[in-house]
mmCIF file of C-alpha atoms in Angstrom:
data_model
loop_
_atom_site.group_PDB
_atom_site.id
_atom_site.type_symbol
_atom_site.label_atom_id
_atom_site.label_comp_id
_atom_site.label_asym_id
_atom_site.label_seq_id
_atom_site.Cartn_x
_atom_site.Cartn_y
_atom_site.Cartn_z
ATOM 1 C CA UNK Z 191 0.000 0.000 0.000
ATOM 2 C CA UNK Z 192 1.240 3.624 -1.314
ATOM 3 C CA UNK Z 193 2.360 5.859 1.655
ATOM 4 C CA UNK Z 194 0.137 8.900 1.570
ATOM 5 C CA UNK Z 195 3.414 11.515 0.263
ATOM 6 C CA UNK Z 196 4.191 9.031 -2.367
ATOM 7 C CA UNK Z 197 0.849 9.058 -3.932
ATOM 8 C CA UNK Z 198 0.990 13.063 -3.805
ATOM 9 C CA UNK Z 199 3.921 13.085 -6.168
ATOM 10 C CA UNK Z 200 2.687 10.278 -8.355
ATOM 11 C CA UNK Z 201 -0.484 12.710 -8.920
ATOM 12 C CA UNK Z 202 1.774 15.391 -9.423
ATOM 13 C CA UNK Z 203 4.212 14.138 -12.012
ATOM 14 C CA UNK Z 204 0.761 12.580 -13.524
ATOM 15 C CA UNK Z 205 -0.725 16.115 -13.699
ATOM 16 C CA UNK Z 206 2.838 17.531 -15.169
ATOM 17 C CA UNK Z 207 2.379 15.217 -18.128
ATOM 18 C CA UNK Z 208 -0.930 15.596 -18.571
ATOM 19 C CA UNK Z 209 -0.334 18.978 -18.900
ATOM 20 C CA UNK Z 210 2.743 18.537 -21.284
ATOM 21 C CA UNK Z 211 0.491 16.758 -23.460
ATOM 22 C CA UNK Z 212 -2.029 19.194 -23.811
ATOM 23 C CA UNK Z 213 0.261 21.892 -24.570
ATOM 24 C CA UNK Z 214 1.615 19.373 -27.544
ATOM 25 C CA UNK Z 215 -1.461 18.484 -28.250
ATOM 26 C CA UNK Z 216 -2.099 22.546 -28.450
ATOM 27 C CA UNK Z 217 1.253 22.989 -30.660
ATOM 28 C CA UNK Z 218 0.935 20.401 -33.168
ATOM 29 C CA UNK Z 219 -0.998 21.879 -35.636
ATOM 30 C CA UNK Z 220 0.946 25.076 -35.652
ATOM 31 C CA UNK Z 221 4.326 22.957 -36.198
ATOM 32 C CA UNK Z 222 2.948 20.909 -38.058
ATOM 33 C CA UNK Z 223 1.086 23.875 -40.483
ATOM 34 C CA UNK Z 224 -0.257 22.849 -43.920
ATOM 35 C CA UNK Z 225 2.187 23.859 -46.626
ATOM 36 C CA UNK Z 226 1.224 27.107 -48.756
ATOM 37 C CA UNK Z 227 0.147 25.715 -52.450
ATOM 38 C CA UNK Z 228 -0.661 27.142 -55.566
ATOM 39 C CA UNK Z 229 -4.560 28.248 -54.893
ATOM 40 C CA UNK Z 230 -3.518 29.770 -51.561
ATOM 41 C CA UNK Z 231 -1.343 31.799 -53.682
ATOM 42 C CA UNK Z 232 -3.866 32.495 -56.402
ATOM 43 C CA UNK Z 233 -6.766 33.530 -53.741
ATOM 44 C CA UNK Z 234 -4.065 36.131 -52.019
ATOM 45 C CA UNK Z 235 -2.938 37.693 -55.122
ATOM 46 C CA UNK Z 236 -6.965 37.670 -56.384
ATOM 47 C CA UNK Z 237 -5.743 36.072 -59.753
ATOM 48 C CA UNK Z 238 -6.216 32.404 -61.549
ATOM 49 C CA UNK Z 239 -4.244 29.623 -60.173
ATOM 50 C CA UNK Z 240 -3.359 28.810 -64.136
ATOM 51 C CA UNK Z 241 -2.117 32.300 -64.119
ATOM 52 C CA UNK Z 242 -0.189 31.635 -60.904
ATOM 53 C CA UNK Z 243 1.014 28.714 -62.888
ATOM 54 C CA UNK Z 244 1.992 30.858 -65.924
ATOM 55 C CA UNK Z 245 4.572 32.792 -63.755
ATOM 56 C CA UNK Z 246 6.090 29.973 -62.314
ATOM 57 C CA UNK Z 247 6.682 28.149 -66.054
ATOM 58 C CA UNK Z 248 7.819 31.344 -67.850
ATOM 59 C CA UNK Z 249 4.823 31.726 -69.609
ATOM 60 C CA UNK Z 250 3.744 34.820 -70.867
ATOM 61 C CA UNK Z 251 2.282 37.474 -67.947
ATOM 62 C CA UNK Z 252 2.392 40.837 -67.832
ATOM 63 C CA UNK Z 253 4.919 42.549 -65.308
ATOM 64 C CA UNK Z 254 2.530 44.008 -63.032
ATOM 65 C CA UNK Z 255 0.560 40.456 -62.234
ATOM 66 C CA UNK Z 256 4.060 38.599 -62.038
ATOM 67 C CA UNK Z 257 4.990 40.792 -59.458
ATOM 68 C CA UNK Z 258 1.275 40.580 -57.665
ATOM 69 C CA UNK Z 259 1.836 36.963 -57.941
ATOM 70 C CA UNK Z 260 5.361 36.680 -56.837
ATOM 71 C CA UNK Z 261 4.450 39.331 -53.787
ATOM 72 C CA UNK Z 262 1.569 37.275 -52.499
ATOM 73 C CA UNK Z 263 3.591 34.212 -52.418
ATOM 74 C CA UNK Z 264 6.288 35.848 -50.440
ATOM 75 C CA UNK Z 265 4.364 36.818 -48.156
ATOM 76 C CA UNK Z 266 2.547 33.292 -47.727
ATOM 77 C CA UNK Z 267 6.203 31.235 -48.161
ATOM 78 C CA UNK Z 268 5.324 29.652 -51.004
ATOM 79 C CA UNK Z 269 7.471 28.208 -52.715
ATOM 80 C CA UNK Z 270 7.436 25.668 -55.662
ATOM 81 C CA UNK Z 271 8.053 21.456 -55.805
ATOM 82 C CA UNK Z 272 10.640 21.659 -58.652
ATOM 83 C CA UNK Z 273 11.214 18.028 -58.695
ATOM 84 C CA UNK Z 274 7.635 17.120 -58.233
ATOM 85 C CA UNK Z 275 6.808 19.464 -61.478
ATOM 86 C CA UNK Z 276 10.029 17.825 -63.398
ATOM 87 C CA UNK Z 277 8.606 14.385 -62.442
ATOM 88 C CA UNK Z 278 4.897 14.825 -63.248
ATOM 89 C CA UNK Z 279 5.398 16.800 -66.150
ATOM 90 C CA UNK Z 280 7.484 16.092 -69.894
ATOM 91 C CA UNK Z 281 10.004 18.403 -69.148
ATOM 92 C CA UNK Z 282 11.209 20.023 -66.069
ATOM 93 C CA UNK Z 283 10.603 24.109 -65.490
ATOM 94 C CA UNK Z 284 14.351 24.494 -64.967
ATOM 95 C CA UNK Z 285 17.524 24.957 -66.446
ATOM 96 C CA UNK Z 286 20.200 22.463 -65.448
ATOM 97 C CA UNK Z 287 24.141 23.816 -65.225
ATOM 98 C CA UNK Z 288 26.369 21.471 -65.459
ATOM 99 C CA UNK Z 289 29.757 22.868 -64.124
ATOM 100 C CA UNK Z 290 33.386 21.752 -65.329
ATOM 101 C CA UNK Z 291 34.902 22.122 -61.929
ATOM 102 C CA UNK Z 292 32.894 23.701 -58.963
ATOM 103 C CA UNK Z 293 36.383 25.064 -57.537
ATOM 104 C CA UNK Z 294 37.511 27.150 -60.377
ATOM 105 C CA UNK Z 295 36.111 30.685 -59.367
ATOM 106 C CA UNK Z 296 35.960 31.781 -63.191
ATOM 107 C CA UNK Z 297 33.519 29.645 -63.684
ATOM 108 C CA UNK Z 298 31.686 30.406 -60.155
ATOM 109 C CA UNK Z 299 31.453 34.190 -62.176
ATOM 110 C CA UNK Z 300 29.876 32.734 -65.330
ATOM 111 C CA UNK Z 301 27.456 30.522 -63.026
ATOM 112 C CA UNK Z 302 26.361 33.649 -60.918
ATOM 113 C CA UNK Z 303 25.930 36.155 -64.133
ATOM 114 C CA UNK Z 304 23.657 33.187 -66.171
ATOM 115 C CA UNK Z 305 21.540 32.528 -62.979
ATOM 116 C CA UNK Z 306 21.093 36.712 -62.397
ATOM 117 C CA UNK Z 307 20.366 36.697 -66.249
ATOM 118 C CA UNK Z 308 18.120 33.470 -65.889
ATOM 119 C CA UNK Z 309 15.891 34.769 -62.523
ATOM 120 C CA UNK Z 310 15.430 38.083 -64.656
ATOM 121 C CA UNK Z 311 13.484 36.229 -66.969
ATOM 122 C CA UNK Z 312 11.539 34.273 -64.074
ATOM 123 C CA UNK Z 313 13.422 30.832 -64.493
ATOM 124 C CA UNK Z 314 15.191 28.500 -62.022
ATOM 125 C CA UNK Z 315 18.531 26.951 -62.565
ATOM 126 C CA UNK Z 316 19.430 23.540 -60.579
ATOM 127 C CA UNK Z 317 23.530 23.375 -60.894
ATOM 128 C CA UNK Z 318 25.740 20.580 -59.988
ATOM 129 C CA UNK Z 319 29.286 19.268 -61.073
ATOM 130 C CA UNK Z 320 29.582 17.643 -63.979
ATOM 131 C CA UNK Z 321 33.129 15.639 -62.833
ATOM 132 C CA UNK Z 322 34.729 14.158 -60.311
ATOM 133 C CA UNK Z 323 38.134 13.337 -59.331
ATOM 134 C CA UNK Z 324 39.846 9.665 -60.690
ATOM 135 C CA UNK Z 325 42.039 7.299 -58.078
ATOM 136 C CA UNK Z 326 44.452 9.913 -59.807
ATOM 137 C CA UNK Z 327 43.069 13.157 -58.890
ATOM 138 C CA UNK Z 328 42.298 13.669 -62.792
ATOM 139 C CA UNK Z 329 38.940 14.941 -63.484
ATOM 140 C CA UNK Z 330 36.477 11.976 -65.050
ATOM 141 C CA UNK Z 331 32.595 12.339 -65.971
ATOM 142 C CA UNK Z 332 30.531 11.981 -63.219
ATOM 143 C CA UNK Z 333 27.966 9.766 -64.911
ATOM 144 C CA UNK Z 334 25.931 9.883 -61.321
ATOM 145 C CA UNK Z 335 25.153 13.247 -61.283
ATOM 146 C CA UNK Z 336 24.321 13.411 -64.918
ATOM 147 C CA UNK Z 337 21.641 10.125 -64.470
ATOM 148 C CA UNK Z 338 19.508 12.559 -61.848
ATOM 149 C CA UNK Z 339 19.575 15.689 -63.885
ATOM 150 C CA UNK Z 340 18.248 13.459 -66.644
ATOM 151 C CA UNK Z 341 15.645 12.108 -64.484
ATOM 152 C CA UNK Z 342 14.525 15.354 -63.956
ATOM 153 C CA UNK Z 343 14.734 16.227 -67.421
ATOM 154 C CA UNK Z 344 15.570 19.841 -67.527
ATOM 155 C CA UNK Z 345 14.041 22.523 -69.672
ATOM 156 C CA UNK Z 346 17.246 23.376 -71.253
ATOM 157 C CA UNK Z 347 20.959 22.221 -70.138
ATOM 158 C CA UNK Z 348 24.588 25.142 -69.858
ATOM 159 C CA UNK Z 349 26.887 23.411 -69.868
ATOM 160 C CA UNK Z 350 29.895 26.084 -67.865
ATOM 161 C CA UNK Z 351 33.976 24.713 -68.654
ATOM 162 C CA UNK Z 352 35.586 22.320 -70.659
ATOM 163 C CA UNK Z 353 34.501 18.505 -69.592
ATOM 164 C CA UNK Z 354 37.326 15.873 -70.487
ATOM 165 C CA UNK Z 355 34.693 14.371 -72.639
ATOM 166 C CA UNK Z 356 31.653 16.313 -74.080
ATOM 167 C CA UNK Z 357 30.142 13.747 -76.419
ATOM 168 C CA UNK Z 358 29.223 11.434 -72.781
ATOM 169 C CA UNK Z 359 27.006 15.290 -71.737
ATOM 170 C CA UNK Z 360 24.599 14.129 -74.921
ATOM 171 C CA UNK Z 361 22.841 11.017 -72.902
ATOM 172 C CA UNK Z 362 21.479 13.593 -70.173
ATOM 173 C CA UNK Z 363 18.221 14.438 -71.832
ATOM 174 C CA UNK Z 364 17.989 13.857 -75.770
ATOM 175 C CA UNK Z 365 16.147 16.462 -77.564
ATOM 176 C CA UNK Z 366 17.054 19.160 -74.533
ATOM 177 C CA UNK Z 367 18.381 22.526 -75.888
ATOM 178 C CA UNK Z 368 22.458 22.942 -74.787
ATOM 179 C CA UNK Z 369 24.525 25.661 -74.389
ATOM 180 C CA UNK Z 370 28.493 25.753 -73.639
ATOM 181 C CA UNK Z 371 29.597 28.696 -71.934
ATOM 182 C CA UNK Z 372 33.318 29.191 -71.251
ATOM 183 C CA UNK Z 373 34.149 26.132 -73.895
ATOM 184 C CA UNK Z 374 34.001 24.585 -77.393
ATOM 185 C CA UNK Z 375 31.217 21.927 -77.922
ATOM 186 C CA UNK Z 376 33.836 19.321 -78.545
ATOM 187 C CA UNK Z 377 31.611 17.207 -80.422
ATOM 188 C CA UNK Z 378 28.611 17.992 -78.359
ATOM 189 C CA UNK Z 379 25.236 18.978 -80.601
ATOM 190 C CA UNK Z 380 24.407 22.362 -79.153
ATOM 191 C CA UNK Z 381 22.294 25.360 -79.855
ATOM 192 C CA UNK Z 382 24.957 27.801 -79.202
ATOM 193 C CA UNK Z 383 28.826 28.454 -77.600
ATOM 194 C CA UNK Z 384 29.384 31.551 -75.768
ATOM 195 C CA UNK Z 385 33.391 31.384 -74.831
ATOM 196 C CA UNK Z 386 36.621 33.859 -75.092
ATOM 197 C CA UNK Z 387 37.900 34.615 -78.434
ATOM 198 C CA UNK Z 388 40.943 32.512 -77.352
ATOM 199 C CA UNK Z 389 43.551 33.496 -80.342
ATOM 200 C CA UNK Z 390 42.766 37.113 -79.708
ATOM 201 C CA UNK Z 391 43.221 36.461 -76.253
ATOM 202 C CA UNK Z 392 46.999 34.793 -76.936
ATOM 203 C CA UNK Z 393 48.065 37.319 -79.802
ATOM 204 C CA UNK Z 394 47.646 39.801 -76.547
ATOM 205 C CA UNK Z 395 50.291 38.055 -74.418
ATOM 206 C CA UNK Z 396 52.426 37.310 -77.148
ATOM 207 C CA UNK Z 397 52.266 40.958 -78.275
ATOM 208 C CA UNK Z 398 53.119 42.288 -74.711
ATOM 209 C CA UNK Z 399 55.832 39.541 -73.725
ATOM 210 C CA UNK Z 400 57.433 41.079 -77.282
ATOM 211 C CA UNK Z 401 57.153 44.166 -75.979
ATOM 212 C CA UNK Z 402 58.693 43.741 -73.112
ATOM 213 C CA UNK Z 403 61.914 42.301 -74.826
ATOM 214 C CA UNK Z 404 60.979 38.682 -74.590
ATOM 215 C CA UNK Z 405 61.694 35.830 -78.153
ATOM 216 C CA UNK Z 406 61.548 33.177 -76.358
ATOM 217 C CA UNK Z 407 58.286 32.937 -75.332
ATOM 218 C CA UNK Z 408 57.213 29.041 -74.468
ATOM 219 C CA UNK Z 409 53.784 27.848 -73.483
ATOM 220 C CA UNK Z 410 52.163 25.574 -70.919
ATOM 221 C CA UNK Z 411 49.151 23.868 -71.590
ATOM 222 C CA UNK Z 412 47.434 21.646 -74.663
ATOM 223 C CA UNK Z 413 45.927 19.270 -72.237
ATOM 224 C CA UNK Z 414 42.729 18.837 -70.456
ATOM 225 C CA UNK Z 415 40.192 19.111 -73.318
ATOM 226 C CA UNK Z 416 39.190 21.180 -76.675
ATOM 227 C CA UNK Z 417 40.120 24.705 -74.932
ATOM 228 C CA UNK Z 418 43.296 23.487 -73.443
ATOM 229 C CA UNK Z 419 44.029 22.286 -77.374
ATOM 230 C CA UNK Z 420 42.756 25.876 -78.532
ATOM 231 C CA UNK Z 421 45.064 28.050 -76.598
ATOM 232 C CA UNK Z 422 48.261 25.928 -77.841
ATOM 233 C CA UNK Z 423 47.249 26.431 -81.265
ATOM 234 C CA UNK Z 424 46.412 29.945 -80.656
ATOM 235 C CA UNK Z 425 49.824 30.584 -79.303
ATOM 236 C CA UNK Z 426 51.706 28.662 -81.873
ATOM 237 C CA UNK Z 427 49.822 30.772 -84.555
ATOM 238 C CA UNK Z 428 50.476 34.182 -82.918
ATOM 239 C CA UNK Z 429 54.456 33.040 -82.671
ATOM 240 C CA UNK Z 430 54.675 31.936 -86.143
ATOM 241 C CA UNK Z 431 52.622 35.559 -87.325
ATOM 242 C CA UNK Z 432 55.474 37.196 -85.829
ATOM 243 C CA UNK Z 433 58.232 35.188 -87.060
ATOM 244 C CA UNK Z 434 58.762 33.210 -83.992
ATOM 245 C CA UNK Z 435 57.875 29.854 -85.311
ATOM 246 C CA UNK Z 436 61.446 28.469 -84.532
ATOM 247 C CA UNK Z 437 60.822 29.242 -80.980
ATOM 248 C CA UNK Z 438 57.858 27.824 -80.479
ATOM 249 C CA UNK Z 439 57.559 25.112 -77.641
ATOM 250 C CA UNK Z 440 54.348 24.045 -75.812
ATOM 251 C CA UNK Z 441 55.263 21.628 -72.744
ATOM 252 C CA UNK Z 442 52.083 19.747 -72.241
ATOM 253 C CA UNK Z 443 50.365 20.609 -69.021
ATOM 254 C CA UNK Z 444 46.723 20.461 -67.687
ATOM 255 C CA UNK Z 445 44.849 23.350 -65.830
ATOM 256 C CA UNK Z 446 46.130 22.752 -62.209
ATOM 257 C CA UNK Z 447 48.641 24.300 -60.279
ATOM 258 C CA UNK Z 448 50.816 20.983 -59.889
ATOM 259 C CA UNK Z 449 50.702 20.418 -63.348
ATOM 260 C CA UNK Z 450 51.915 23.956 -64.450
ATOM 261 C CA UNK Z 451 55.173 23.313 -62.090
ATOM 262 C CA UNK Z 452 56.139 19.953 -63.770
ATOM 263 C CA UNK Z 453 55.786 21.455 -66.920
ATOM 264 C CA UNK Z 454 57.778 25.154 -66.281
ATOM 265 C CA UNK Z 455 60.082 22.959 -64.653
ATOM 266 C CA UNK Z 456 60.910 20.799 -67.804
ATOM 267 C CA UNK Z 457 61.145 24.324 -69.379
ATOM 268 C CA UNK Z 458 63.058 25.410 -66.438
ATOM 269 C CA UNK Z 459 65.676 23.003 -66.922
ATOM 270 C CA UNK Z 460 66.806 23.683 -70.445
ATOM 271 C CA UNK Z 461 70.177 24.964 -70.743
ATOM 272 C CA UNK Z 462 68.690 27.543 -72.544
ATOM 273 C CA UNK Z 463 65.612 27.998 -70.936
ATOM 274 C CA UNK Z 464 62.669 30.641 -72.176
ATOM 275 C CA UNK Z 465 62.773 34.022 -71.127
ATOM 276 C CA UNK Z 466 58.765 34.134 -70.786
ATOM 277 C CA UNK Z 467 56.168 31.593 -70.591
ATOM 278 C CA UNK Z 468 51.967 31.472 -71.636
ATOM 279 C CA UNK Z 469 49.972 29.855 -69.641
ATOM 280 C CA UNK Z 470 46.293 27.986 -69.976
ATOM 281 C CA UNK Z 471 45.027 29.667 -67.230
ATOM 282 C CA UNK Z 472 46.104 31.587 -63.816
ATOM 283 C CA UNK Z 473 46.504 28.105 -62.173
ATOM 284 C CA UNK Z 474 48.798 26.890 -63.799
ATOM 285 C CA UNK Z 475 50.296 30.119 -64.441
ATOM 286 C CA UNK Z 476 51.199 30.091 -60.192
ATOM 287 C CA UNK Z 477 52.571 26.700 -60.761
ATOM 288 C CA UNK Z 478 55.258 28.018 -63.100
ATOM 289 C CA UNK Z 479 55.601 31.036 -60.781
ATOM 290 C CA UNK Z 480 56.299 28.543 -58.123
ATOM 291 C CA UNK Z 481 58.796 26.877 -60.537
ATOM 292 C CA UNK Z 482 60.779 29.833 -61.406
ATOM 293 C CA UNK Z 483 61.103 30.311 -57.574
ATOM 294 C CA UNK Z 484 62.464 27.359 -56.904
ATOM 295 C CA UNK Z 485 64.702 27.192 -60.343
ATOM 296 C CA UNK Z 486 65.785 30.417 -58.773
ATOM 297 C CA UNK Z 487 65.322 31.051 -62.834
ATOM 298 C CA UNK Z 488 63.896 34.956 -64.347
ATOM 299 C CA UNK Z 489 61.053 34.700 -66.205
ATOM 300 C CA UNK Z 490 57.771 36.878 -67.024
ATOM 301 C CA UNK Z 491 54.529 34.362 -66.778
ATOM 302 C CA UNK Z 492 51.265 35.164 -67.914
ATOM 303 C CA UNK Z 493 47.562 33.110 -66.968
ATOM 304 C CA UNK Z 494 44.385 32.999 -68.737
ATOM 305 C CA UNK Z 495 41.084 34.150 -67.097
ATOM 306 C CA UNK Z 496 42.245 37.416 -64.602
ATOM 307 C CA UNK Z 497 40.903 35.396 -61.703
ATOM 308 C CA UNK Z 498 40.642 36.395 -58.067
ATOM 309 C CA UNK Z 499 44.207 34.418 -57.657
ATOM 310 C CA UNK Z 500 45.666 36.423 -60.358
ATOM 311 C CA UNK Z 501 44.401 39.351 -58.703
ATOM 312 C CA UNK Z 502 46.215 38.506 -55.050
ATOM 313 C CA UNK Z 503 48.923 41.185 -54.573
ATOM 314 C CA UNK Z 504 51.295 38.545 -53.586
ATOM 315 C CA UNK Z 505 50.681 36.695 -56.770
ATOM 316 C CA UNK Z 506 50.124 39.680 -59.189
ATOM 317 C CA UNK Z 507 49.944 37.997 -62.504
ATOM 318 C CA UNK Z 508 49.332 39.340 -66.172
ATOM 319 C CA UNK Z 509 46.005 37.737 -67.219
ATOM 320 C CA UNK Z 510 43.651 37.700 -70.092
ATOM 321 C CA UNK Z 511 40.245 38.864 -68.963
ATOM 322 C CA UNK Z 512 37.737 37.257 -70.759
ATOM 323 C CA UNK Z 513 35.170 38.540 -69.624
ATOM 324 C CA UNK Z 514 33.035 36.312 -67.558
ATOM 325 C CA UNK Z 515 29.808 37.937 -66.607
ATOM 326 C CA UNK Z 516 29.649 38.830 -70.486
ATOM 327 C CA UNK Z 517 29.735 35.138 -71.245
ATOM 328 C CA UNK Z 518 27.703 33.948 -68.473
ATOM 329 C CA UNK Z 519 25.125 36.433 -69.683
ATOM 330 C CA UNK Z 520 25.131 36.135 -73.346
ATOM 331 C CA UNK Z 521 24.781 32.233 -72.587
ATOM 332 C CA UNK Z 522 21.661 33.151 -70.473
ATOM 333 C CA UNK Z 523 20.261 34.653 -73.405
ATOM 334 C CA UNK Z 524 20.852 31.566 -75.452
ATOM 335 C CA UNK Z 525 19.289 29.659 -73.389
ATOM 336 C CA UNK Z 526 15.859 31.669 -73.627
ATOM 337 C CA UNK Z 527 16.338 32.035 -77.238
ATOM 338 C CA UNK Z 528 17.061 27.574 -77.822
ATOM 339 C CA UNK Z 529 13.887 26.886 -75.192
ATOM 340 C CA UNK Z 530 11.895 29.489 -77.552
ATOM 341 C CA UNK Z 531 12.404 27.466 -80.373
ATOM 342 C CA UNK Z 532 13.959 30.354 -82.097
ATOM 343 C CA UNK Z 533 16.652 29.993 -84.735
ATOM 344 C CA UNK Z 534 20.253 30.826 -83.044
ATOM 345 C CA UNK Z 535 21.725 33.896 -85.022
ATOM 346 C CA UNK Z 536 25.123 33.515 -83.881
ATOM 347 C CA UNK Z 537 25.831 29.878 -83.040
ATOM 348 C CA UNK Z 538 29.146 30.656 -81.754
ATOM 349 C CA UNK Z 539 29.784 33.741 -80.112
ATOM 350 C CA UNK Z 540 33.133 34.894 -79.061
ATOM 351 C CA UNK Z 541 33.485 37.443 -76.415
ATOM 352 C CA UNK Z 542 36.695 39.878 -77.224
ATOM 353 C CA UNK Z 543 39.111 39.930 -74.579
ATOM 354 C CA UNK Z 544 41.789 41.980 -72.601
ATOM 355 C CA UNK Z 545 45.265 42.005 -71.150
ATOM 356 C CA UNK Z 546 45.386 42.823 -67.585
ATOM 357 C CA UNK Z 547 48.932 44.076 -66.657
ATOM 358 C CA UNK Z 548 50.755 43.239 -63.295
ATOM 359 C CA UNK Z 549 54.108 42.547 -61.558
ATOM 360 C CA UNK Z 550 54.367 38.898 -63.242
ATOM 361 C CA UNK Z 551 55.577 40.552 -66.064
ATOM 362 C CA UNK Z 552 57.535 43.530 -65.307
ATOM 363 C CA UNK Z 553 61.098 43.948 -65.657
ATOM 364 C CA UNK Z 554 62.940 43.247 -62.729
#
């Protein structure tokens, strides 16, 4: 039998819970609040919900009921299934990006001008990478990735950097408009290329390394895919346009860092070694800095793509700008134009460069 104090806090820990359990009981519903959909939208904004619809699928609205529409969800927290739309519907109401390599911040600046330019024109983007490293660090196809986004089948695909192979990009979603931006096609069927004018780009360098007193002017690069290919060529026809063909020498490298060093440091160790070297791009451009360091060797170096690295006062390299929120932005525009079913004016479209200047290349 229960002493009598024992039974008092049994019926007061019993009354604590009870109480607990109301108040839950009380709470639920407000945690556990029904979702805002697509007539709670339409009855705030005092509009259709196919109209509401409209806005959300790029159709054609005027500007002053997108923004009613667009207001009244805000204010609710709407906010729409994308994958549930791509998976109950032919196509998806979004434009997939497919990016080269999500740690290259040029192509972070293409990415973020296409998207501004995209959300202008009320449509979502959905980006992810399009490689991934090899047991050797080398970037592959990341066939993974590329099986969801054609699950979800995307509106229309932009494709941002050079991927080792293109051709693999066509079994995403067959029929889908494509766009390259900050690449060739290499082999891919697209609707347009929006990418630096890549010969102008090394007829700048070599122009300015002969300015600066520099023949023997070698190049790093050729490897890595189609625009790796393009600069070499580019810089072997600017050298042989100024009678430099017998100097001409491209050691092969790939865009990183480490593999600009191995290949300034074959350059490096040639008893008689360049006086200035091209690079693909400001990675591998800090690799050959590195190189010359520890070569204890003088040379000028130049990069490709005036990135924030290039930019670092302790690097201070001479780049080529290309101009990246032009080409993210004229690829935006492609994009509309392809999912329009318009014809593509200018299939290829090749943004004109310029030289940035720094200490990389400076006497002394």
């Amino acid at each position: 039998m229960c002493k009598p104090a024992r039974i008092a806090r049994s019926r007061c820990r019993m009354s604590r819970m009870e109480s607990m359990a109301s108040q839950g009981a009380a709470s639920a519903p407000a945690s556990r609040a029904k979702r805002p959909t697509i007539r709670d939208v339409a009855t705030e904004a005092g509009v259709s919900k196919s109209l509401v619809s409209l806005v959300y699928s790029g159709g054609g609205v005027s500007e002053e009921r997108r923004e009613r529409v667009l207001a009244a969800a805000e204010r609710l927290g709407f906010r729409p299934n994308l994958t549930a739309r791509s998976l109950a519907a032919a196509e998806g109401d979004f434009t997939g990006i497919l990016v080269a390599d999500l740690h290259n911040p040029v192509f972070a600046e293409v990415v973020d001008a296409a998207r501004a330019e995209l959300a202008r024109t009320g449509r979502s983007a959905l980006l992810t990478a399009a490689t991934t490293p090899d047991a050797h660090g080398e970037p592959v196809v990341d066939r993974r990735a590329l099986a969801v986004f054609g699950d979800l089948r995307p509106r229309s695909i932009l494709v941002v950097g050079s991927v080792p192979d293109m051709g693999e990009l066509a079994s995403i979603a067959p029929r889908t408009p494509v766009v390259v931006a900050s690449a060739a096609s290499g082999g891919l069927q697209v609707a347009a290329t929006v990418r630096s004018d890549d010969g102008s780009g090394m007829r700048l360098v070599v122009d300015h390394l002969l300015a600066g007193g520099h023949a023997r002017i070698a190049h790093i690069g050729g490897r890595g895919g189609v625009v790796a290919e393009q600069r070499a060529a580019a810089y072997a026809a600017a050298m042989r346009e100024r009678g430099l063909a017998a100097e001409t020498r491209v050691a092969p490298s790939g865009f990183s860092e480490h593999a600009g060093y191995a290949a300034a440091m074959e350059l490096l160790a040639d008893p008689a070694p360049p006086t200035a070297i091209t690079c693909l791009n400001d990675q591998s451009a800090v690799g050959a800095l590195a190189a010359a360091a520890d070569s204890d060797v003088r040379v000028a170096v130049t990069g490709y793509d005036n990135s924030l690295l290039a930019q670092l006062r302790q690097v201070s390299l001479t780049s080529v700008d290309p101009d990246n929120a032009e080409i993210g932005i004229r690829a935006a525009r492609q994009i509309v134009e392809a999912e329009a079913g318009r014809e593509i004016v200018e299939p290829e479209i090749l943004i004109p460069p310029s030289l940035i200047e720094r200490a990389s290349t400076r006497p002394g």
